[in-house]
Tab-separated table of C-alpha atoms in Angstrom:
chain	number	residue	atom	x	y	z
A	1	UNK	CA	92.442	104.890	155.195
A	2	UNK	CA	95.936	103.555	154.683
A	3	UNK	CA	99.153	105.274	153.727
A	4	UNK	CA	101.639	104.259	151.078
A	5	UNK	CA	104.988	105.878	150.320
A	6	UNK	CA	105.973	106.406	146.683
A	7	UNK	CA	109.285	108.062	145.992
A	8	UNK	CA	109.384	109.549	149.462
A	9	UNK	CA	105.857	110.957	149.263
A	10	UNK	CA	103.161	109.680	151.633
A	11	UNK	CA	100.014	108.844	149.750
A	12	UNK	CA	96.726	108.367	151.575
A	13	UNK	CA	94.772	105.431	150.112
A	14	UNK	CA	91.192	104.544	150.674
A	15	UNK	CA	90.224	100.981	151.325
A	16	UNK	CA	87.748	98.673	149.622
A	17	UNK	CA	84.850	97.319	151.691
A	18	UNK	CA	83.354	94.431	149.838
A	19	UNK	CA	79.953	93.261	151.058
A	20	UNK	CA	79.127	89.604	150.534
A	21	UNK	CA	75.848	87.788	151.150
A	22	UNK	CA	73.030	86.014	149.430
A	23	UNK	CA	70.218	87.756	147.562
A	24	UNK	CA	67.775	89.587	149.828
A	25	UNK	CA	70.025	89.299	152.877
A	26	UNK	CA	70.110	93.030	153.498
A	27	UNK	CA	73.411	93.919	151.767
A	28	UNK	CA	72.198	97.198	150.304
A	29	UNK	CA	70.649	98.299	153.588
A	30	UNK	CA	73.972	97.462	155.340
A	31	UNK	CA	76.001	99.304	152.636
A	32	UNK	CA	73.872	102.427	152.968
A	33	UNK	CA	74.398	102.340	156.771
A	34	UNK	CA	78.198	102.089	156.200
A	35	UNK	CA	78.080	104.969	153.731
A	36	UNK	CA	76.121	107.172	156.160
A	37	UNK	CA	78.740	106.640	158.889
A	38	UNK	CA	81.567	108.320	157.015
A	39	UNK	CA	83.038	109.426	153.774
A	40	UNK	CA	82.755	106.501	151.405
A	41	UNK	CA	81.512	105.971	147.883
A	42	UNK	CA	78.984	103.165	147.329
A	43	UNK	CA	79.242	101.306	144.041
A	44	UNK	CA	76.269	99.039	143.214
A	45	UNK	CA	75.569	96.873	140.187
A	46	UNK	CA	71.847	96.895	140.992
A	47	UNK	CA	71.789	100.683	141.007
A	48	UNK	CA	73.335	100.857	137.580
A	49	UNK	CA	71.077	98.119	136.251
A	50	UNK	CA	68.053	100.047	137.446
A	51	UNK	CA	69.190	103.525	136.421
A	52	UNK	CA	70.440	102.547	132.983
A	53	UNK	CA	68.464	99.471	131.987
A	54	UNK	CA	65.358	99.673	134.225
A	55	UNK	CA	65.866	95.936	134.743
A	56	UNK	CA	64.997	95.297	131.109
A	57	UNK	CA	68.271	93.720	130.109
A	58	UNK	CA	66.639	90.324	129.524
A	59	UNK	CA	68.919	87.566	128.219
A	60	UNK	CA	71.879	89.951	128.311
A	61	UNK	CA	71.722	90.302	132.122
A	62	UNK	CA	74.764	88.210	133.044
A	63	UNK	CA	76.976	89.803	130.398
A	64	UNK	CA	75.925	93.302	131.392
A	65	UNK	CA	76.515	92.590	135.072
A	66	UNK	CA	80.008	91.278	134.287
A	67	UNK	CA	80.763	94.461	132.279
A	68	UNK	CA	79.428	96.646	135.096
A	69	UNK	CA	81.552	94.816	137.713
A	70	UNK	CA	84.678	95.272	135.607
A	71	UNK	CA	83.987	98.952	135.201
A	72	UNK	CA	83.150	99.482	138.853
A	73	UNK	CA	86.231	97.565	139.948
A	74	UNK	CA	88.412	99.928	137.860
A	75	UNK	CA	86.582	102.989	139.264
A	76	UNK	CA	86.849	101.650	142.820
A	77	UNK	CA	90.657	101.484	142.369
A	78	UNK	CA	90.701	105.104	141.130
A	79	UNK	CA	88.497	106.316	143.995
A	80	UNK	CA	90.526	104.418	146.652
A	81	UNK	CA	93.725	105.729	145.091
A	82	UNK	CA	92.358	109.267	145.549
A	83	UNK	CA	91.973	108.547	149.280
A	84	UNK	CA	88.282	107.708	149.642
A	85	UNK	CA	86.905	104.389	150.942
A	86	UNK	CA	84.768	102.433	148.501
A	87	UNK	CA	81.909	100.101	149.389
A	88	UNK	CA	81.186	97.415	146.799
A	89	UNK	CA	77.587	96.162	146.943
A	90	UNK	CA	77.786	93.222	144.529
A	91	UNK	CA	76.872	90.070	146.360
A	92	UNK	CA	80.170	88.218	145.694
A	93	UNK	CA	78.399	84.892	145.796
A	94	UNK	CA	81.263	82.847	144.359
A	95	UNK	CA	84.562	82.287	146.119
A	96	UNK	CA	86.496	82.647	142.820
A	97	UNK	CA	85.046	86.141	142.333
A	98	UNK	CA	85.985	87.125	145.877
A	99	UNK	CA	89.521	85.870	145.358
A	100	UNK	CA	89.902	87.692	141.983
A	101	UNK	CA	88.744	90.969	143.508
A	102	UNK	CA	91.029	90.617	146.537
A	103	UNK	CA	93.976	89.851	144.234
A	104	UNK	CA	93.149	92.753	141.964
A	105	UNK	CA	93.111	95.342	144.723
A	106	UNK	CA	96.065	93.722	146.546
A	107	UNK	CA	98.197	93.974	143.404
A	108	UNK	CA	97.446	97.721	143.397
A	109	UNK	CA	98.401	98.098	147.012
A	110	UNK	CA	94.799	98.863	148.065
A	111	UNK	CA	93.612	97.340	151.299
A	112	UNK	CA	90.334	95.408	151.130
A	113	UNK	CA	88.097	94.080	153.831
A	114	UNK	CA	85.142	91.700	153.535
A	115	UNK	CA	81.844	92.058	155.353
A	116	UNK	CA	79.586	88.992	155.206
A	117	UNK	CA	75.889	89.490	155.802
A	118	UNK	CA	74.469	86.456	157.541
A	119	UNK	CA	70.700	86.100	157.808
A	120	UNK	CA	68.562	83.384	159.307
A	121	UNK	CA	66.129	81.515	157.076
A	122	UNK	CA	62.996	83.083	158.654
A	123	UNK	CA	64.169	86.649	158.082
A	124	UNK	CA	65.453	85.723	154.604
A	125	UNK	CA	61.992	84.395	153.640
A	126	UNK	CA	60.404	87.687	154.848
A	127	UNK	CA	62.909	89.743	152.800
A	128	UNK	CA	62.347	87.639	149.659
A	129	UNK	CA	58.568	87.877	149.962
A	130	UNK	CA	58.749	91.697	150.443
A	131	UNK	CA	61.070	91.995	147.392
A	132	UNK	CA	58.803	89.839	145.276
A	133	UNK	CA	55.697	91.798	146.308
A	134	UNK	CA	57.430	95.039	145.281
A	135	UNK	CA	58.374	93.580	141.932
A	136	UNK	CA	54.877	92.135	141.297
A	137	UNK	CA	53.241	95.424	142.234
A	138	UNK	CA	54.685	97.013	139.059
A	139	UNK	CA	54.196	93.994	136.737
A	140	UNK	CA	51.261	93.263	134.487
A	141	UNK	CA	49.855	89.757	134.342
A	142	UNK	CA	48.860	89.187	130.719
A	143	UNK	CA	46.892	86.685	128.658
A	144	UNK	CA	45.955	88.195	125.338
A	145	UNK	CA	45.448	85.025	123.344
A	146	UNK	CA	42.285	85.359	121.249
A	147	UNK	CA	41.443	81.684	121.897
A	148	UNK	CA	41.642	82.013	125.720
A	149	UNK	CA	38.914	80.363	127.690
A	150	UNK	CA	36.841	81.779	130.559
A	151	UNK	CA	38.640	79.322	132.862
A	152	UNK	CA	41.988	80.750	131.844
A	153	UNK	CA	40.770	84.323	132.223
A	154	UNK	CA	39.397	83.558	135.719
A	155	UNK	CA	42.683	81.902	136.657
A	156	UNK	CA	44.792	84.853	135.481
A	157	UNK	CA	42.519	87.297	137.295
A	158	UNK	CA	42.693	85.200	140.477
A	159	UNK	CA	46.514	85.095	140.153
A	160	UNK	CA	46.651	88.874	139.692
A	161	UNK	CA	44.685	89.348	142.933
A	162	UNK	CA	46.617	86.612	144.822
A	163	UNK	CA	50.057	88.002	143.846
A	164	UNK	CA	49.184	91.679	143.892
A	165	UNK	CA	50.178	92.484	140.260
A	166	UNK	CA	49.746	96.051	138.973
A	167	UNK	CA	47.139	94.941	136.463
A	168	UNK	CA	45.700	92.006	134.558
A	169	UNK	CA	45.534	92.352	130.774
A	170	UNK	CA	42.972	90.205	128.988
A	171	UNK	CA	41.289	90.399	125.534
A	172	UNK	CA	38.504	93.026	125.468
A	173	UNK	CA	35.881	90.398	124.613
A	174	UNK	CA	36.174	89.203	128.266
A	175	UNK	CA	35.684	92.651	129.810
């Protein structure tokens, strides 16, 4: 927490903890550990995408994420202004985005710090494979074309087994 003085009154300000790292590097795990250590609010784009859109935003994904980030940035300033630290779990993959966020909070007199999650390639591959397996375990693999061949049906069934999909959907004539 940092203190600011406005018109002779000391104001306790929270700080922004922005967590940066590539996809599947363990950012959310790290953010949850930070949150558990003390009083901080965790703001996550992924959490909102899941809770509100169930990851079904399709082609609108990038626009929705941008809107979410703008909203969360505004809320983070309000929360920090109320004296609570805020953890931003966004990825911050591009330098320009990191600079914009730092400038935004700096202009408001809110301290920000950056935590970069570094991960070696071997651990990163493990994380990506685990994430993909979780995703595939709730996905259907589908080939419902009425003109599908037995070879295509065998291939889609083999893929479903190989990748651990939730189910394989095929035309009833092949069952």
